PDB file of C-alpha atoms in Angstrom:
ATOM      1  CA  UNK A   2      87.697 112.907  51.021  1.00 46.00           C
ATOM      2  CA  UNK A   3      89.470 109.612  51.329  1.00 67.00           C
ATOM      3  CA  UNK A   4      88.177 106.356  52.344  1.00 73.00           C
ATOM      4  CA  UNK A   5      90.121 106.724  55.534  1.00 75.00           C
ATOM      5  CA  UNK A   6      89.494 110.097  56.819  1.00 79.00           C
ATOM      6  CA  UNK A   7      85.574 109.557  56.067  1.00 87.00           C
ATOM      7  CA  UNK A   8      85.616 105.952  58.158  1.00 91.00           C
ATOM      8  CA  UNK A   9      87.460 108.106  60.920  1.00 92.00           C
ATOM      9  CA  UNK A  10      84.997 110.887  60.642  1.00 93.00           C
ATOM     10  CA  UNK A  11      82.170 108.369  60.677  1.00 95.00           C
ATOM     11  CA  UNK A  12      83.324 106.943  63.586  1.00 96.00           C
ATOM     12  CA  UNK A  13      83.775 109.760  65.911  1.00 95.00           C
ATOM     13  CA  UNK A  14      79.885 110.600  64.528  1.00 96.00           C
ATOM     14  CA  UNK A  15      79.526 107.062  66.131  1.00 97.00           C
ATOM     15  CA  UNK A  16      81.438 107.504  69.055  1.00 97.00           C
ATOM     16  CA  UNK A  17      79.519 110.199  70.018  1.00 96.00           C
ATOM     17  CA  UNK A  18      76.387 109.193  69.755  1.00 96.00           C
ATOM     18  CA  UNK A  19      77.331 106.131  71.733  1.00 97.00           C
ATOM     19  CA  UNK A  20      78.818 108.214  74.795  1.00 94.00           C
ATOM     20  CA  UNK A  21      75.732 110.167  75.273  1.00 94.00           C
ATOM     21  CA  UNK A  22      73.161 106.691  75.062  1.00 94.00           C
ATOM     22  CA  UNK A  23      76.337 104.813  77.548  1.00 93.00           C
ATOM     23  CA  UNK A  24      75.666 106.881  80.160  1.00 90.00           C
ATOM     24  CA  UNK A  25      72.609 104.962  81.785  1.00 88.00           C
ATOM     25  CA  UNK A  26      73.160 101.769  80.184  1.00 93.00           C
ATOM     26  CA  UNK A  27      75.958 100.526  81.306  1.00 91.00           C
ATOM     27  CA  UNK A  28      73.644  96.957  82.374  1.00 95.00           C
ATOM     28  CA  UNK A  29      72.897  96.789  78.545  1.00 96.00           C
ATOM     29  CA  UNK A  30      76.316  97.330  77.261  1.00 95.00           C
ATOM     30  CA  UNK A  31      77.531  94.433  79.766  1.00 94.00           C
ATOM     31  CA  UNK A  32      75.324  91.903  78.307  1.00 95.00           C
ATOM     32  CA  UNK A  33      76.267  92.938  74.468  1.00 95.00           C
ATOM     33  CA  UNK A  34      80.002  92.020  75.315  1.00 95.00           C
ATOM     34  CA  UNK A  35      79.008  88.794  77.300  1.00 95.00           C
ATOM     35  CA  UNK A  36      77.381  87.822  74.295  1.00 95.00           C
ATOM     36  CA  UNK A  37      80.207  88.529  71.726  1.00 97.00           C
ATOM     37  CA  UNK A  38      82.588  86.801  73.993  1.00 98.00           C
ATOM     38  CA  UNK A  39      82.171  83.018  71.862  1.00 98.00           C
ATOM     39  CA  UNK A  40      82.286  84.736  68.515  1.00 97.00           C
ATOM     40  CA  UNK A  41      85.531  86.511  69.189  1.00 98.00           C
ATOM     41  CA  UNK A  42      87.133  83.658  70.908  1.00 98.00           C
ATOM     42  CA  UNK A  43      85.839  81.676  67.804  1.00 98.00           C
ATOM     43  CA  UNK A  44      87.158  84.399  65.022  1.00 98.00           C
ATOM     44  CA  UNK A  45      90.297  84.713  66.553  1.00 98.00           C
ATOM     45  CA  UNK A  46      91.335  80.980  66.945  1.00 98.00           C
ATOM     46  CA  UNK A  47      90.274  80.399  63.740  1.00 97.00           C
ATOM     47  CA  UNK A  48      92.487  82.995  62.591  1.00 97.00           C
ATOM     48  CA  UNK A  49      95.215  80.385  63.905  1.00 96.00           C
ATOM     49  CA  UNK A  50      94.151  77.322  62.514  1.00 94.00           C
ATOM     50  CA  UNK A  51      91.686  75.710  65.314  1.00 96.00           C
ATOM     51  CA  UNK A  52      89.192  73.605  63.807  1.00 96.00           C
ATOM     52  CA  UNK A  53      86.174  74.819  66.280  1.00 97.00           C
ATOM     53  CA  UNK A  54      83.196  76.250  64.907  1.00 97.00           C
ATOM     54  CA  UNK A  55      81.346  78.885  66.522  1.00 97.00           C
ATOM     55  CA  UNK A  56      78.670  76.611  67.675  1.00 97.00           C
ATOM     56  CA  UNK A  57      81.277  73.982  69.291  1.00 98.00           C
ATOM     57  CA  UNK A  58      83.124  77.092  70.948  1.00 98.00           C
ATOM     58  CA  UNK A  59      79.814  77.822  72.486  1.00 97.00           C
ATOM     59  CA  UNK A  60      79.243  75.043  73.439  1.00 97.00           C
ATOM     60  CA  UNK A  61      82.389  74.527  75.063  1.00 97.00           C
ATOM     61  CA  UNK A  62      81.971  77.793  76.708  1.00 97.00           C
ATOM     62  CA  UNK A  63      78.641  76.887  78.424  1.00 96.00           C
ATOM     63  CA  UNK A  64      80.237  73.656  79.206  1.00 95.00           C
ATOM     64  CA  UNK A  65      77.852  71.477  77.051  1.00 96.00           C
ATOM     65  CA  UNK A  66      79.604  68.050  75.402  1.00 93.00           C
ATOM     66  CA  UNK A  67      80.378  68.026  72.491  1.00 94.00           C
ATOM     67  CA  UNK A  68      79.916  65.929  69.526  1.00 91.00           C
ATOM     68  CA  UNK A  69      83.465  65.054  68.641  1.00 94.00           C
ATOM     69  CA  UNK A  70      86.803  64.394  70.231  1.00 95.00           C
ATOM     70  CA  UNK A  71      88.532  67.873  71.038  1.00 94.00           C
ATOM     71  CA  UNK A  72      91.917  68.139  71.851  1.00 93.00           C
ATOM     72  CA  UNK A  73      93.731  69.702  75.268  1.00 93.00           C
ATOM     73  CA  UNK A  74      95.136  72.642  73.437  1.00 94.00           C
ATOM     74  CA  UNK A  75      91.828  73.403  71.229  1.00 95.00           C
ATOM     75  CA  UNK A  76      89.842  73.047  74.610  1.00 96.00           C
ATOM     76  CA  UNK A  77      92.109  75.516  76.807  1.00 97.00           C
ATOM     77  CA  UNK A  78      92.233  77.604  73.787  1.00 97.00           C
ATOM     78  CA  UNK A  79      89.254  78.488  73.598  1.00 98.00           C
ATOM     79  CA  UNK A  80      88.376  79.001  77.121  1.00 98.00           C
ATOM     80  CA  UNK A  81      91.541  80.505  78.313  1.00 98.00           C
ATOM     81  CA  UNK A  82      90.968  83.249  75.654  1.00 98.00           C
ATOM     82  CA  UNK A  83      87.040  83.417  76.868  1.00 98.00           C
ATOM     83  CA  UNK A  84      88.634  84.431  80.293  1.00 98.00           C
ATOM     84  CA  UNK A  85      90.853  86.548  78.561  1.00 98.00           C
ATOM     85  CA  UNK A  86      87.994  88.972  76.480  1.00 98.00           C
ATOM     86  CA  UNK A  87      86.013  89.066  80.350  1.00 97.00           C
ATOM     87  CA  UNK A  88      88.788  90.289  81.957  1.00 97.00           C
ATOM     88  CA  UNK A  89      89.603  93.075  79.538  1.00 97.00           C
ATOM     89  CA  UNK A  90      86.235  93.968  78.966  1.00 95.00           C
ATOM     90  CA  UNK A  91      85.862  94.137  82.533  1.00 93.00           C
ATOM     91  CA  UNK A  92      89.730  95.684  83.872  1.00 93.00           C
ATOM     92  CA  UNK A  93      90.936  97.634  80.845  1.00 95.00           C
ATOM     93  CA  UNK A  94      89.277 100.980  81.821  1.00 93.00           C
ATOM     94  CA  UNK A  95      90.996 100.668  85.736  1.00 94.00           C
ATOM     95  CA  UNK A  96      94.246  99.692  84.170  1.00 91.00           C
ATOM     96  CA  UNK A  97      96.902 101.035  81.887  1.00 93.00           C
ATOM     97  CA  UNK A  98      98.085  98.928  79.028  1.00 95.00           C
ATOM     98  CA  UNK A  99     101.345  98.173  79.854  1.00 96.00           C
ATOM     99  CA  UNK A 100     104.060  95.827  78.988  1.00 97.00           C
ATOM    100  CA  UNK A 101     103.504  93.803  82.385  1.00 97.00           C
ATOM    101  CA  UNK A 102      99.616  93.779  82.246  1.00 97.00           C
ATOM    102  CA  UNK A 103     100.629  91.956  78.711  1.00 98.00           C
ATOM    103  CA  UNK A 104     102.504  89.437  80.557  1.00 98.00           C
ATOM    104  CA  UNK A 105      99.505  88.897  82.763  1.00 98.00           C
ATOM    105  CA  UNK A 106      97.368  88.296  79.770  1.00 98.00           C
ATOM    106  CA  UNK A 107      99.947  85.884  77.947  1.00 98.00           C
ATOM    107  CA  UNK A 108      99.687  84.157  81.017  1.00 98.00           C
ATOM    108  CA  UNK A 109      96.072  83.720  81.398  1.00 98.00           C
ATOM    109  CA  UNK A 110      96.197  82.496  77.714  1.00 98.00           C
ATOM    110  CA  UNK A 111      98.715  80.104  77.732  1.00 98.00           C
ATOM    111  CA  UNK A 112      98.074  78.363  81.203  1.00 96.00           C
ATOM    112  CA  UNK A 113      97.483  74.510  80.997  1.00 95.00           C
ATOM    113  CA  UNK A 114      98.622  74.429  77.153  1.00 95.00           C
ATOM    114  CA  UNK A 115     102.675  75.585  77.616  1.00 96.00           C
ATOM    115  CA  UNK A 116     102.983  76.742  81.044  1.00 96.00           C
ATOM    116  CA  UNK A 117     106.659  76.649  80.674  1.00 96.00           C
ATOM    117  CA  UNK A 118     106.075  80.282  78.174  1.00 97.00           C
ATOM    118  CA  UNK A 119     103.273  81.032  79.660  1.00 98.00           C
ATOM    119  CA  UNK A 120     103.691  84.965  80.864  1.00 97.00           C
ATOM    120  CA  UNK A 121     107.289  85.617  79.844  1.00 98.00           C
ATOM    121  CA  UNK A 122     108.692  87.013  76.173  1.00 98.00           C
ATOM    122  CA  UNK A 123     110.920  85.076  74.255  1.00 97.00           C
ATOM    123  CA  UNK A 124     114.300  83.591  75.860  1.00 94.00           C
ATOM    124  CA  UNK A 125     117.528  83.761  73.926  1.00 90.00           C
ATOM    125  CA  UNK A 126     117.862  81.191  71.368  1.00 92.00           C
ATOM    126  CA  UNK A 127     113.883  80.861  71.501  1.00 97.00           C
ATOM    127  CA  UNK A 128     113.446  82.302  67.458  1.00 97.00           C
ATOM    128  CA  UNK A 129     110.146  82.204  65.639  1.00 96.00           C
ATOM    129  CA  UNK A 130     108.651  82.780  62.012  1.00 91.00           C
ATOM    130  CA  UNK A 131     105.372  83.125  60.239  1.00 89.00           C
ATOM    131  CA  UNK A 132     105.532  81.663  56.917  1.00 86.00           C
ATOM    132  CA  UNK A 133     109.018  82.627  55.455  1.00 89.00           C
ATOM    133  CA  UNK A 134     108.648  86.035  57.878  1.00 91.00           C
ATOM    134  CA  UNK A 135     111.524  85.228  60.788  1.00 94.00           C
ATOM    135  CA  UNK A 136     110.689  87.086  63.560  1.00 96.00           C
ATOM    136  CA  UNK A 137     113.638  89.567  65.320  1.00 97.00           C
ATOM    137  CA  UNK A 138     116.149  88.684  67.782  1.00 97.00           C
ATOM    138  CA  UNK A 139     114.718  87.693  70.977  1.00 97.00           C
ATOM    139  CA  UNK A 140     117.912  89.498  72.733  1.00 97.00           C
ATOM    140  CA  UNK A 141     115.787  92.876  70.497  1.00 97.00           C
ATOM    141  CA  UNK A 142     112.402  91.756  72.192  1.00 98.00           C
ATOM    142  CA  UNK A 143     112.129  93.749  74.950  1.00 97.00           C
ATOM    143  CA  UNK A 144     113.709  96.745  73.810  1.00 98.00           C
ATOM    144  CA  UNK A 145     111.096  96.777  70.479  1.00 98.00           C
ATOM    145  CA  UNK A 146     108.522  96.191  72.709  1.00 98.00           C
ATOM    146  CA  UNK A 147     109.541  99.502  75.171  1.00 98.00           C
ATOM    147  CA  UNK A 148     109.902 101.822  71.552  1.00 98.00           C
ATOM    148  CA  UNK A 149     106.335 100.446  70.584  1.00 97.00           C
ATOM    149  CA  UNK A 150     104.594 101.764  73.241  1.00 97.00           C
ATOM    150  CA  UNK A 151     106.647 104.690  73.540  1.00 96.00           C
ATOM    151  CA  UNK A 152     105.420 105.037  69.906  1.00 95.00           C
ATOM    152  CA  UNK A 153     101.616 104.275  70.886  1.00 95.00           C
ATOM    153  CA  UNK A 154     101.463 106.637  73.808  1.00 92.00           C
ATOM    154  CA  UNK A 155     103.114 109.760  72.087  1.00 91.00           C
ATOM    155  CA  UNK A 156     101.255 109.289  68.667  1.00 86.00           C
ATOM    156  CA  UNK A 157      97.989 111.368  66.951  1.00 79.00           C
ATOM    157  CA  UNK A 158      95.003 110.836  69.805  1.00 79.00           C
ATOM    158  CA  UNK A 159      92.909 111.860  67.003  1.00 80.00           C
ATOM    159  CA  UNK A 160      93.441 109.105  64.941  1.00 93.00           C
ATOM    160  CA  UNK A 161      92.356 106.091  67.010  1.00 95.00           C
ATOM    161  CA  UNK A 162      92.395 103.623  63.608  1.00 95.00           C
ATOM    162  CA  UNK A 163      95.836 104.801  62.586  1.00 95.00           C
ATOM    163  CA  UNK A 164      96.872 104.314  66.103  1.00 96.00           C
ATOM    164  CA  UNK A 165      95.703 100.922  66.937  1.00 97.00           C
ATOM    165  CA  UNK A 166      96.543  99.274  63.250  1.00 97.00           C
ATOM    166  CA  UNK A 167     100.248 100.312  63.798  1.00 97.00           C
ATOM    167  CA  UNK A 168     100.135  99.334  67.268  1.00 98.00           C
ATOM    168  CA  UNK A 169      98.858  95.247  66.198  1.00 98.00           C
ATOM    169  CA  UNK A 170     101.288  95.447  63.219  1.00 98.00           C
ATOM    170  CA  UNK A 171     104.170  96.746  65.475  1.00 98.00           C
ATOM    171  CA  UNK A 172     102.830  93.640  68.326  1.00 98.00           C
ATOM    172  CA  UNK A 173     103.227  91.257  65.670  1.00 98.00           C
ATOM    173  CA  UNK A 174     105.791  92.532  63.615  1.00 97.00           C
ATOM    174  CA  UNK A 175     107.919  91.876  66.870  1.00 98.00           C
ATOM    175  CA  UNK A 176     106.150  88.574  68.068  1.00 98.00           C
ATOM    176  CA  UNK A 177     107.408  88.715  71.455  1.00 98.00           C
ATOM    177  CA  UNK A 178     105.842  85.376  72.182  1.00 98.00           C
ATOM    178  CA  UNK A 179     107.248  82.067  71.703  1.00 98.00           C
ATOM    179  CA  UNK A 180     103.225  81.040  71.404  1.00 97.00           C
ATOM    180  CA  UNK A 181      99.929  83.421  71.134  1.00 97.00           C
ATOM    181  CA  UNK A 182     100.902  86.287  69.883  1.00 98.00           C
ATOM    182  CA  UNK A 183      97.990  86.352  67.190  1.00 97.00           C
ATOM    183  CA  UNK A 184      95.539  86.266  69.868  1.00 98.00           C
ATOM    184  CA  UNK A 185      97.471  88.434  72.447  1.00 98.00           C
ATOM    185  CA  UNK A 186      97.718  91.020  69.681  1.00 98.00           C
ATOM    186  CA  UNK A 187      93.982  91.036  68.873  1.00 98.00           C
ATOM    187  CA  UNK A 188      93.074  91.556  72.232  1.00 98.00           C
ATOM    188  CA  UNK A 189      95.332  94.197  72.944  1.00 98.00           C
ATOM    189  CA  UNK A 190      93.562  96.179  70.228  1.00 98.00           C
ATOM    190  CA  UNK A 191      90.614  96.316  72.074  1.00 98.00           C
ATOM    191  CA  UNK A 192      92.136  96.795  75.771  1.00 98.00           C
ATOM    192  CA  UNK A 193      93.677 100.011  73.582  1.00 97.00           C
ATOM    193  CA  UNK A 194      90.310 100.928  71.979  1.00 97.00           C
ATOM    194  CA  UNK A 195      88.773 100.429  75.702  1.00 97.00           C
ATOM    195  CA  UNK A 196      91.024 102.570  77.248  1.00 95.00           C
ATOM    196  CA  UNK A 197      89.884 105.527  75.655  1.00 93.00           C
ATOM    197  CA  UNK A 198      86.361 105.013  75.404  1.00 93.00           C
ATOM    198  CA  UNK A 199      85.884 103.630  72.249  1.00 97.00           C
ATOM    199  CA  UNK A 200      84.078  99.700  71.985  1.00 97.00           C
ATOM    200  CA  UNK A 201      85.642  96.366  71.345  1.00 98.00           C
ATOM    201  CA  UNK A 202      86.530  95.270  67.820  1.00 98.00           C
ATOM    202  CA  UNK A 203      86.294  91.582  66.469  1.00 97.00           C
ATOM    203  CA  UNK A 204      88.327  91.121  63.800  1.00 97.00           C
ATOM    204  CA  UNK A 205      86.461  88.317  61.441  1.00 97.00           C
ATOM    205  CA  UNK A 206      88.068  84.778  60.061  1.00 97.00           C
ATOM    206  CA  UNK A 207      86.882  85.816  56.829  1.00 95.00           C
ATOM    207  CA  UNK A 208      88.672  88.600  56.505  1.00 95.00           C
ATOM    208  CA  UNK A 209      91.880  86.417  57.056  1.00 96.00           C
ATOM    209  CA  UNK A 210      93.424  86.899  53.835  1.00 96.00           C
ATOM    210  CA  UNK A 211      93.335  90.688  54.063  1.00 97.00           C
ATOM    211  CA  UNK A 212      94.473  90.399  57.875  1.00 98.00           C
ATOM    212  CA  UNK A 213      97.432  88.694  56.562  1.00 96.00           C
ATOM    213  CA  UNK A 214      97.972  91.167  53.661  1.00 97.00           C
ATOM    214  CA  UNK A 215      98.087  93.745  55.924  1.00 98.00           C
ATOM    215  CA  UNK A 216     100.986  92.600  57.670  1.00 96.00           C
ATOM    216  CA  UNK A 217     102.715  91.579  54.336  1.00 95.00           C
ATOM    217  CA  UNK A 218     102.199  94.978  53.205  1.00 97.00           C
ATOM    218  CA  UNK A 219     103.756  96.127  57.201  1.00 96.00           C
ATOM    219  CA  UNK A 220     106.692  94.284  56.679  1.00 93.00           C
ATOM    220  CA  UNK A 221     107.798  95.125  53.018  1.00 93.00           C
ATOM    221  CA  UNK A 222     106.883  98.633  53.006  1.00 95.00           C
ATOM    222  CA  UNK A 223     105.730  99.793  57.073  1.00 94.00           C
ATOM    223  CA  UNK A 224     102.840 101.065  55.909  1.00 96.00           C
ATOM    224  CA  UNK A 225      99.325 100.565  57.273  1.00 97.00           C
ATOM    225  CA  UNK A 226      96.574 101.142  55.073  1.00 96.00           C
ATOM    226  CA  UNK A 227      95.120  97.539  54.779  1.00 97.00           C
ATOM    227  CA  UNK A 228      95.028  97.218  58.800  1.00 97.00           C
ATOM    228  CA  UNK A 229      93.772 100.768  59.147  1.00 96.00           C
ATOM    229  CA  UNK A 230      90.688  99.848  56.636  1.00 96.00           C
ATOM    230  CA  UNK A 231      90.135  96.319  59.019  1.00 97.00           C
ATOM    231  CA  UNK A 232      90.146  98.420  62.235  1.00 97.00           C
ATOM    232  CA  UNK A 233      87.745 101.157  60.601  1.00 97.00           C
ATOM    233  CA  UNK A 234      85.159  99.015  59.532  1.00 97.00           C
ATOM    234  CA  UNK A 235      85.485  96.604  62.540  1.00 97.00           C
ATOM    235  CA  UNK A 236      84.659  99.989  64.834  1.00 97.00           C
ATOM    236  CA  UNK A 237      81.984 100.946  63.130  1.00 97.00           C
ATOM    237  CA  UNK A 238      80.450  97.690  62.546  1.00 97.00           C
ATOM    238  CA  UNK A 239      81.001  97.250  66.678  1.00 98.00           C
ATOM    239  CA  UNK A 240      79.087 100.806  66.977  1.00 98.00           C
ATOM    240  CA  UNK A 241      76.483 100.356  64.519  1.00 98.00           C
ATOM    241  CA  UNK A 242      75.438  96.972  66.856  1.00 98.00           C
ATOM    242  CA  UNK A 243      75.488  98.546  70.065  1.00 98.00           C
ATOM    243  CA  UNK A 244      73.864 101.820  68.872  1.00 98.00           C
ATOM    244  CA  UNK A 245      70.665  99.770  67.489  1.00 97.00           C
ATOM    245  CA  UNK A 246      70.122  98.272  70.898  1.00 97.00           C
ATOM    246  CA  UNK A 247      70.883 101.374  72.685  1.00 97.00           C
ATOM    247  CA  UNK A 248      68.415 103.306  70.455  1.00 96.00           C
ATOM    248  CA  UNK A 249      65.863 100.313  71.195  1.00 96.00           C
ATOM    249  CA  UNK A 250      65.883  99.819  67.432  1.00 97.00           C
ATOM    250  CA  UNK A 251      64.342  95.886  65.864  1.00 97.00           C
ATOM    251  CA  UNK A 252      67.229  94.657  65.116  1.00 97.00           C
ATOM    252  CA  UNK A 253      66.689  92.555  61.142  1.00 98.00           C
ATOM    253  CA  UNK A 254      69.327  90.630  58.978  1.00 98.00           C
ATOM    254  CA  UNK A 255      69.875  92.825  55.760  1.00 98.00           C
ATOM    255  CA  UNK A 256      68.116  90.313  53.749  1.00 97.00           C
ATOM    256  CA  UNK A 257      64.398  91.179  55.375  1.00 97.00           C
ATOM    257  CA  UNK A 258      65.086  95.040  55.308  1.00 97.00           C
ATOM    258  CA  UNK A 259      65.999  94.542  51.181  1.00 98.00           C
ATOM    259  CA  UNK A 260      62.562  92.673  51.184  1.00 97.00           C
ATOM    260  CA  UNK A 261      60.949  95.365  53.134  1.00 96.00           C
ATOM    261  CA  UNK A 262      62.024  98.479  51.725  1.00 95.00           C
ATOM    262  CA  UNK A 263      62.224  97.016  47.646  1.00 96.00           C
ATOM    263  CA  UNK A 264      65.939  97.457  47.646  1.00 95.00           C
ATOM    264  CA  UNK A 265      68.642  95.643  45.882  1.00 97.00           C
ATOM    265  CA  UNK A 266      70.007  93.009  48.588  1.00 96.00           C
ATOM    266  CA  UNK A 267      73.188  93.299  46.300  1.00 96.00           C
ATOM    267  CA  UNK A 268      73.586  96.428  46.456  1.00 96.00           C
ATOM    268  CA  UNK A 269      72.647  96.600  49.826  1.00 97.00           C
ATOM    269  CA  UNK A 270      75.438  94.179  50.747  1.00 97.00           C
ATOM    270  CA  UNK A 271      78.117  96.357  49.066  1.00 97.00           C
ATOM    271  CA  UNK A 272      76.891  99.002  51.415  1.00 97.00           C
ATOM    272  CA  UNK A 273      77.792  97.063  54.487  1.00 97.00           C
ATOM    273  CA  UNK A 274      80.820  95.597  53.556  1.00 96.00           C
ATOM    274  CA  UNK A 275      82.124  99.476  52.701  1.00 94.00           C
ATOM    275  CA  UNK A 276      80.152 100.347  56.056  1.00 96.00           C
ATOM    276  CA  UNK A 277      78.256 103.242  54.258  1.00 94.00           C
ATOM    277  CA  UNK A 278      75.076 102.259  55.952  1.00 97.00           C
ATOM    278  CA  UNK A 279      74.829 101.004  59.471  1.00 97.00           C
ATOM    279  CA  UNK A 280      74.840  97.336  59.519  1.00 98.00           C
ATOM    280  CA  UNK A 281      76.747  94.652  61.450  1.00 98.00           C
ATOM    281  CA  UNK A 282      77.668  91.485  60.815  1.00 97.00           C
ATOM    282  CA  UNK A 283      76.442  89.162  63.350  1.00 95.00           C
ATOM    283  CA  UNK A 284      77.443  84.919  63.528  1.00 94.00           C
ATOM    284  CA  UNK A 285      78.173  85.569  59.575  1.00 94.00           C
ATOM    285  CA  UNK A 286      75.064  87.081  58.956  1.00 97.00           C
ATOM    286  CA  UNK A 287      74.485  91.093  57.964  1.00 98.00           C
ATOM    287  CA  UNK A 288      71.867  93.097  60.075  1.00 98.00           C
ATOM    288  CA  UNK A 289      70.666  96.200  60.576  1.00 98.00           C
ATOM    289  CA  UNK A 290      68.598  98.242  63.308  1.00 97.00           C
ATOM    290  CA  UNK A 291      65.366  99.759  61.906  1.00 97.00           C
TER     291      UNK A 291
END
């Protein structure tokens, strides 16, 4: 069995189990995203360079000073994107994702740092790159865009990891955006994964390098293994949370559990990081529900 197949077997395991418990928690579930909201704001801005920590992006979030000068962009950044996970976690099971809903969420990211993009793909003449990657034609924007989700609507429904790792490799492959199309891409992974029932992924800062391999190894040979081994984990690791408070487990960093149970925090830690036993990692630290 490959490494693949088993993460997609383990997560419809997951899935399932998490469907069933759902169903008369829904108050429960609410407060688990609230509280994830700072942490994915905070992964994925890192992811482009801001210099906020997680504990300044909270703060900022809960509208509590802060301790340094921050800058206008850094400070809409982070809060524009906060509005941005609510809204999806809120609207993305009412509405379809389409290519004007991303508009409305380019907007709501972008307001009060360029509101002269803000909401609109890139104009002629408006080119882009990442690194020595130059991004197409903007005249080809919209018509790329059209064929991905063409691409994303007609593809395998049983292979949600497949699906959503070439749809963010497709997103940013094209970079339709003259400005946030990192964060617009991440967060269309999880309006996707929403959609059809499935929970929201956060995709960590250190896991940048193999982020950005994955799209290296997109754009030389279109293939998607790295991203699909990102999205796998990052589901089940987004399961295995919400499944330990929805089974009322305690929930303990890995650490205590080796300590408790005479195991091998090494090997223990290998575990999680292949997602072979059902831990999380939380603010940069691994737990587990026992």
């Amino acid at each position: 069995m490959t490494q693949s197949f088993r993460i997609l077997k383990q997560i419809q395991a997951l899935k399932e189990r998490y469907c069933r418990l759902a169903v008369d928690k829904r108050a429960l579930i609410k407060l688990l995203d609230e509280t994830e909201v700072a942490e994915q704001v905070y992964n994925s801005n890192a992811i482009e360079n801001s210099t906020l920590t997680l504990d300044e992006t909270e703060k900022i979030l809960m509208q509590i000073d802060l301790d340094r000068y921050i800058n206008e962009r850094e400070l809409f950044g982070a809060k524009n994107l906060a509005r941005v996970v609510a809204y999806i976690n809120q609207k993305a099971t009412e509405k379809e994702l389409t290519l004007d809903n991303i508009l409305f969420l380019h907007k709501m990211l972008i307001s009060n740092i360029r509101d002269d993009i803000a909401g609109r793909f890139r104009n002629e003449n408006e080119w882009v790159r990442v690194g020595t990657y130059m991004a197409p034609n903007p005249t080809e924007v919209l018509g790329l865009l059209k064929e991905m989700m063409v691409q994303y609507q007609t593809s395998d429904a049983d292979n949600i990891i497949r699906r959503v790792a070439k749809l963010h490799l497709t997103f940013e492959h094209i970079h339709p955006f003259v400005d946030g199309n990192g964060r617009i891409g991440r967060v269309i992974n999880n309006y996707a994964l929403l959609r059809e029932n499935y929970v929201p992924i956060n995709i960590k800062f250190i896991n940048r390098k193999e982020y950005y391999d994955a799209f290296q190894e997109f754009d030389q040979r279109g293939t998607t293994a790295i991203m699909q081994d990102i999205v796998g984990k990052a589901l089940c690791q987004s399961f295995h949370k919400r499944l330990a408070y929805l089974e009322g487990k305690k929930i303990i960093t890995l650490s205590e559990y080796a300590k408790q149970e005479k195991i091998s925090h090494s090997n223990l830690l290998n575990k999680a990081k292949r997602q072979s036993i059902e831990t999380f990692l939380e603010k940069g630290v691994w737990k587990i529900g026992v």
